Amino acid sequence: RPRVLSGIQPTAGSFHLGNYLGAVRQWVALQEAHDAFYCVVDLHAITVEQNPKELRQNTRVSAAQLLALGIDPDRATLFVQSHVPEHAQLGWIMQCMTGFGEASRMTQFKDKSARQEQSVGVGLFTYPILQAADILLYQAHYVPVGEDQRQHLELTRDLATRFNSRYGKTFRLPEAYIVKDTAKIFDLQEPTAKMSKSVPGGVVELLEDPKRSAKKIRSAVTDTGREVVFDVENKPGVSNLLTIYSALTGRTVESLVADYDGKGYGDLKKDLGEVFTEWVTPVQERVRMYLDDVASLDKILASGAERAREVAAGTLRRTYDKIGFVLPE
Ligand code: ATP
Ligand code: MG
């Protein structure tokens, strides 16, 4: 079975709609026919300052959300990144394979560092390199992510290619698995910017009071005119709402547009608020259920880490050997 690897940060307690529609929904679908590894990437979270108590809680809340959204620990390997030390170890090797100029071209670093109020850490700069290690450790065929990760996936492939040509075939070249329709969900207040955990604004959080979400949807920035049409260029706000509506209901955008013929933005927003509430309410109930039994949750994560380590340790050992490290007995 082809391998799949992906990760999500526990920086905010709640995932947002972009995380779900852009990534986690695909994770759930892919676990059926793939050997899937999914991790909560706490090492990535500390690239910006985290409160220890909140980080610990958010890591568990993230795992609980993945389970509540449909990740099945009997089918997929669900784990926490820091439980598998090979990530940091291969991360170092990959840093030594990366050019400074090459790392400097990562646009997400430019965006994120420009927004940082505190001083910008080197970890934020090298984070895509650690992410390359995350992927390469598992010899993943596919990496289900949103559009914003495309450049990082290219870096991963470049590093794998470089390593393989220097030391002999070691890593599989992974492919980004990006579902076009939902690859970039936009902020509701700023429908040309990506909905993001680290940028407050029109972010629909899965764990907030659904009434609050419905209100955010009702007050989403829409466009001039009043006709509900799908036109990303000229009507990014309405188009974003249609994308979300379509993804949550499985209905085509065309049929939605036909339905709202003669109605206005207000109707669309009100209905989408209801659609979202209906979808998210049972998800929230399941999250609560998993968090009510932290011991069982931690057990799921421990057995996931054990399975992940078997694969990761094998890859790291082969890598060390290729490099010329004396292998420990
Ligand atoms: P940050 O802005 O702090 O990086 P984030 O919102 O991007 O946070 P991540 O944990 O970095 O959250 O991303 C988890 C997954 O969600 C990634 O695969 C990412 O590509 C995807 N993703 C994030 N935002 C969106 C979005 N607006 N639309 C579609 N996919 C998204
Ligand atoms: Mg991100």
PDB file of N, CA, C and O in Angstrom, residues 17 204 209-218 241 244-245 248-249 260 263 265-282:
ATOM      1  N   LEU A  17     -11.475  25.786   9.506  1.00  0.00           N
ATOM      2  CA  LEU A  17     -12.089  25.150   8.334  1.00  0.00           C
ATOM      3  C   LEU A  17     -11.081  24.886   7.210  1.00  0.00           C
ATOM      4  O   LEU A  17     -11.209  23.900   6.492  1.00  0.00           O
ATOM      5  N   VAL A 204     -12.801  30.523  10.896  1.00  0.00           N
ATOM      6  CA  VAL A 204     -13.856  29.683  11.465  1.00  0.00           C
ATOM      7  C   VAL A 204     -13.201  28.522  12.190  1.00  0.00           C
ATOM      8  O   VAL A 204     -12.609  27.634  11.567  1.00  0.00           O
ATOM      9  N   ASP A 209     -17.812  28.157  19.766  1.00  0.00           N
ATOM     10  CA  ASP A 209     -19.263  28.047  19.790  1.00  0.00           C
ATOM     11  C   ASP A 209     -19.778  28.216  18.354  1.00  0.00           C
ATOM     12  O   ASP A 209     -19.485  29.231  17.713  1.00  0.00           O
ATOM     13  N   PRO A 210     -20.507  27.224  17.850  1.00  0.00           N
ATOM     14  CA  PRO A 210     -20.994  27.321  16.461  1.00  0.00           C
ATOM     15  C   PRO A 210     -21.815  28.593  16.202  1.00  0.00           C
ATOM     16  O   PRO A 210     -21.854  29.069  15.063  1.00  0.00           O
ATOM     17  N   LYS A 211     -22.405  29.141  17.257  1.00  0.00           N
ATOM     18  CA  LYS A 211     -23.145  30.413  17.077  1.00  0.00           C
ATOM     19  C   LYS A 211     -22.198  31.520  16.637  1.00  0.00           C
ATOM     20  O   LYS A 211     -22.541  32.378  15.834  1.00  0.00           O
ATOM     21  N   ARG A 212     -21.003  31.473  17.222  1.00  0.00           N
ATOM     22  CA  ARG A 212     -19.978  32.443  16.863  1.00  0.00           C
ATOM     23  C   ARG A 212     -19.544  32.239  15.405  1.00  0.00           C
ATOM     24  O   ARG A 212     -19.386  33.206  14.653  1.00  0.00           O
ATOM     25  N   SER A 213     -19.382  30.972  15.025  1.00  0.00           N
ATOM     26  CA  SER A 213     -19.006  30.681  13.634  1.00  0.00           C
ATOM     27  C   SER A 213     -20.080  31.173  12.676  1.00  0.00           C
ATOM     28  O   SER A 213     -19.776  31.801  11.656  1.00  0.00           O
ATOM     29  N   ALA A 214     -21.340  30.882  13.023  1.00  0.00           N
ATOM     30  CA  ALA A 214     -22.447  31.285  12.145  1.00  0.00           C
ATOM     31  C   ALA A 214     -22.456  32.804  11.996  1.00  0.00           C
ATOM     32  O   ALA A 214     -22.706  33.339  10.913  1.00  0.00           O
ATOM     33  N   LYS A 215     -22.131  33.479  13.091  1.00  0.00           N
ATOM     34  CA  LYS A 215     -22.094  34.933  13.042  1.00  0.00           C
ATOM     35  C   LYS A 215     -20.945  35.423  12.146  1.00  0.00           C
ATOM     36  O   LYS A 215     -21.108  36.356  11.362  1.00  0.00           O
ATOM     37  N   LYS A 216     -19.795  34.766  12.286  1.00  0.00           N
ATOM     38  CA  LYS A 216     -18.664  35.129  11.411  1.00  0.00           C
ATOM     39  C   LYS A 216     -19.024  34.910   9.942  1.00  0.00           C
ATOM     40  O   LYS A 216     -18.638  35.699   9.080  1.00  0.00           O
ATOM     41  N   ILE A 217     -19.741  33.829   9.684  1.00  0.00           N
ATOM     42  CA  ILE A 217     -20.123  33.542   8.295  1.00  0.00           C
ATOM     43  C   ILE A 217     -21.118  34.591   7.803  1.00  0.00           C
ATOM     44  O   ILE A 217     -21.003  35.100   6.691  1.00  0.00           O
ATOM     45  N   ARG A 218     -22.069  34.957   8.676  1.00  0.00           N
ATOM     46  CA  ARG A 218     -23.043  35.990   8.277  1.00  0.00           C
ATOM     47  C   ARG A 218     -22.383  37.329   8.005  1.00  0.00           C
ATOM     48  O   ARG A 218     -22.847  38.103   7.181  1.00  0.00           O
ATOM     49  N   LEU A 241     -17.213  31.266   0.040  1.00  0.00           N
ATOM     50  CA  LEU A 241     -18.366  30.701   0.755  1.00  0.00           C
ATOM     51  C   LEU A 241     -18.966  29.539  -0.040  1.00  0.00           C
ATOM     52  O   LEU A 241     -19.344  28.506   0.541  1.00  0.00           O
ATOM     53  N   ILE A 244     -16.793  26.438   0.404  1.00  0.00           N
ATOM     54  CA  ILE A 244     -16.996  25.818   1.712  1.00  0.00           C
ATOM     55  C   ILE A 244     -18.335  25.072   1.740  1.00  0.00           C
ATOM     56  O   ILE A 244     -18.418  23.917   2.177  1.00  0.00           O
ATOM     57  N   TYR A 245     -19.353  25.726   1.253  1.00  0.00           N
ATOM     58  CA  TYR A 245     -20.695  25.147   1.226  1.00  0.00           C
ATOM     59  C   TYR A 245     -20.680  23.838   0.439  1.00  0.00           C
ATOM     60  O   TYR A 245     -21.187  22.796   0.887  1.00  0.00           O
ATOM     61  N   LEU A 248     -18.785  21.026   2.294  1.00  0.00           N
ATOM     62  CA  LEU A 248     -19.445  20.483   3.489  1.00  0.00           C
ATOM     63  C   LEU A 248     -20.697  19.673   3.153  1.00  0.00           C
ATOM     64  O   LEU A 248     -21.119  18.823   3.931  1.00  0.00           O
ATOM     65  N   THR A 249     -21.296  19.944   2.016  1.00  0.00           N
ATOM     66  CA  THR A 249     -22.543  19.253   1.670  1.00  0.00           C
ATOM     67  C   THR A 249     -22.374  18.218   0.567  1.00  0.00           C
ATOM     68  O   THR A 249     -23.270  17.402   0.344  1.00  0.00           O
ATOM     69  N   TYR A 260     -29.466  29.535  -5.589  1.00  0.00           N
ATOM     70  CA  TYR A 260     -29.496  30.901  -5.044  1.00  0.00           C
ATOM     71  C   TYR A 260     -29.804  31.939  -6.111  1.00  0.00           C
ATOM     72  O   TYR A 260     -29.706  33.137  -5.854  1.00  0.00           O
ATOM     73  N   LYS A 263     -31.889  34.932  -5.192  1.00  0.00           N
ATOM     74  CA  LYS A 263     -31.698  35.270  -3.777  1.00  0.00           C
ATOM     75  C   LYS A 263     -30.397  36.059  -3.639  1.00  0.00           C
ATOM     76  O   LYS A 263     -29.653  36.203  -4.598  1.00  0.00           O
ATOM     77  N   TYR A 265     -26.808  37.461  -1.126  1.00  0.00           N
ATOM     78  CA  TYR A 265     -25.718  36.972  -0.282  1.00  0.00           C
ATOM     79  C   TYR A 265     -26.213  36.583   1.108  1.00  0.00           C
ATOM     80  O   TYR A 265     -25.720  35.640   1.722  1.00  0.00           O
ATOM     81  N   GLY A 266     -27.171  37.366   1.615  1.00  0.00           N
ATOM     82  CA  GLY A 266     -27.667  37.135   2.969  1.00  0.00           C
ATOM     83  C   GLY A 266     -28.218  35.725   3.155  1.00  0.00           C
ATOM     84  O   GLY A 266     -27.934  35.067   4.160  1.00  0.00           O
ATOM     85  N   ASP A 267     -28.972  35.263   2.172  1.00  0.00           N
ATOM     86  CA  ASP A 267     -29.541  33.913   2.265  1.00  0.00           C
ATOM     87  C   ASP A 267     -28.440  32.858   2.256  1.00  0.00           C
ATOM     88  O   ASP A 267     -28.464  31.901   3.026  1.00  0.00           O
ATOM     89  N   LEU A 268     -27.489  33.066   1.365  1.00  0.00           N
ATOM     90  CA  LEU A 268     -26.372  32.120   1.259  1.00  0.00           C
ATOM     91  C   LEU A 268     -25.635  32.007   2.595  1.00  0.00           C
ATOM     92  O   LEU A 268     -25.357  30.916   3.095  1.00  0.00           O
ATOM     93  N   LYS A 269     -25.359  33.143   3.192  1.00  0.00           N
ATOM     94  CA  LYS A 269     -24.589  33.148   4.438  1.00  0.00           C
ATOM     95  C   LYS A 269     -25.368  32.518   5.585  1.00  0.00           C
ATOM     96  O   LYS A 269     -24.803  31.760   6.387  1.00  0.00           O
ATOM     97  N   LYS A 270     -26.632  32.842   5.645  1.00  0.00           N
ATOM     98  CA  LYS A 270     -27.451  32.296   6.724  1.00  0.00           C
ATOM     99  C   LYS A 270     -27.504  30.770   6.603  1.00  0.00           C
ATOM    100  O   LYS A 270     -27.307  30.049   7.582  1.00  0.00           O
ATOM    101  N   ASP A 271     -27.734  30.282   5.403  1.00  0.00           N
ATOM    102  CA  ASP A 271     -27.821  28.836   5.188  1.00  0.00           C
ATOM    103  C   ASP A 271     -26.478  28.153   5.459  1.00  0.00           C
ATOM    104  O   ASP A 271     -26.430  27.079   6.062  1.00  0.00           O
ATOM    105  N   LEU A 272     -25.393  28.783   5.028  1.00  0.00           N
ATOM    106  CA  LEU A 272     -24.087  28.166   5.257  1.00  0.00           C
ATOM    107  C   LEU A 272     -23.782  28.096   6.760  1.00  0.00           C
ATOM    108  O   LEU A 272     -23.212  27.108   7.232  1.00  0.00           O
ATOM    109  N   GLY A 273     -24.196  29.105   7.508  1.00  0.00           N
ATOM    110  CA  GLY A 273     -24.035  29.066   8.958  1.00  0.00           C
ATOM    111  C   GLY A 273     -24.731  27.841   9.549  1.00  0.00           C
ATOM    112  O   GLY A 273     -24.193  27.162  10.432  1.00  0.00           O
ATOM    113  N   GLU A 274     -25.918  27.545   9.024  1.00  0.00           N
ATOM    114  CA  GLU A 274     -26.656  26.378   9.523  1.00  0.00           C
ATOM    115  C   GLU A 274     -25.998  25.064   9.106  1.00  0.00           C
ATOM    116  O   GLU A 274     -25.906  24.121   9.898  1.00  0.00           O
ATOM    117  N   VAL A 275     -25.559  25.036   7.851  1.00  0.00           N
ATOM    118  CA  VAL A 275     -24.876  23.830   7.354  1.00  0.00           C
ATOM    119  C   VAL A 275     -23.642  23.543   8.218  1.00  0.00           C
ATOM    120  O   VAL A 275     -23.398  22.407   8.647  1.00  0.00           O
ATOM    121  N   PHE A 276     -22.871  24.587   8.495  1.00  0.00           N
ATOM    122  CA  PHE A 276     -21.654  24.408   9.296  1.00  0.00           C
ATOM    123  C   PHE A 276     -21.993  23.929  10.706  1.00  0.00           C
ATOM    124  O   PHE A 276     -21.374  22.997  11.227  1.00  0.00           O
ATOM    125  N   THR A 277     -22.993  24.560  11.318  1.00  0.00           N
ATOM    126  CA  THR A 277     -23.384  24.198  12.681  1.00  0.00           C
ATOM    127  C   THR A 277     -23.798  22.727  12.759  1.00  0.00           C
ATOM    128  O   THR A 277     -23.389  22.002  13.667  1.00  0.00           O
ATOM    129  N   GLU A 278     -24.561  22.301  11.772  1.00  0.00           N
ATOM    130  CA  GLU A 278     -25.018  20.915  11.764  1.00  0.00           C
ATOM    131  C   GLU A 278     -23.850  19.945  11.606  1.00  0.00           C
ATOM    132  O   GLU A 278     -23.825  18.886  12.210  1.00  0.00           O
ATOM    133  N   TRP A 279     -22.887  20.346  10.797  1.00  0.00           N
ATOM    134  CA  TRP A 279     -21.727  19.475  10.585  1.00  0.00           C
ATOM    135  C   TRP A 279     -20.826  19.446  11.820  1.00  0.00           C
ATOM    136  O   TRP A 279     -20.333  18.404  12.251  1.00  0.00           O
ATOM    137  N   VAL A 280     -20.609  20.622  12.435  1.00  0.00           N
ATOM    138  CA  VAL A 280     -19.574  20.707  13.471  1.00  0.00           C
ATOM    139  C   VAL A 280     -20.058  20.218  14.843  1.00  0.00           C
ATOM    140  O   VAL A 280     -19.248  19.796  15.679  1.00  0.00           O
ATOM    141  N   THR A 281     -21.360  20.265  15.084  1.00  0.00           N
ATOM    142  CA  THR A 281     -21.870  19.921  16.420  1.00  0.00           C
ATOM    143  C   THR A 281     -21.473  18.499  16.853  1.00  0.00           C
ATOM    144  O   THR A 281     -20.900  18.325  17.930  1.00  0.00           O
ATOM    145  N   PRO A 282     -21.734  17.469  16.031  1.00  0.00           N
ATOM    146  CA  PRO A 282     -21.284  16.121  16.444  1.00  0.00           C
ATOM    147  C   PRO A 282     -19.758  15.994  16.513  1.00  0.00           C
ATOM    148  O   PRO A 282     -19.244  15.206  17.323  1.00  0.00           O
TER     149      PRO A 282
END
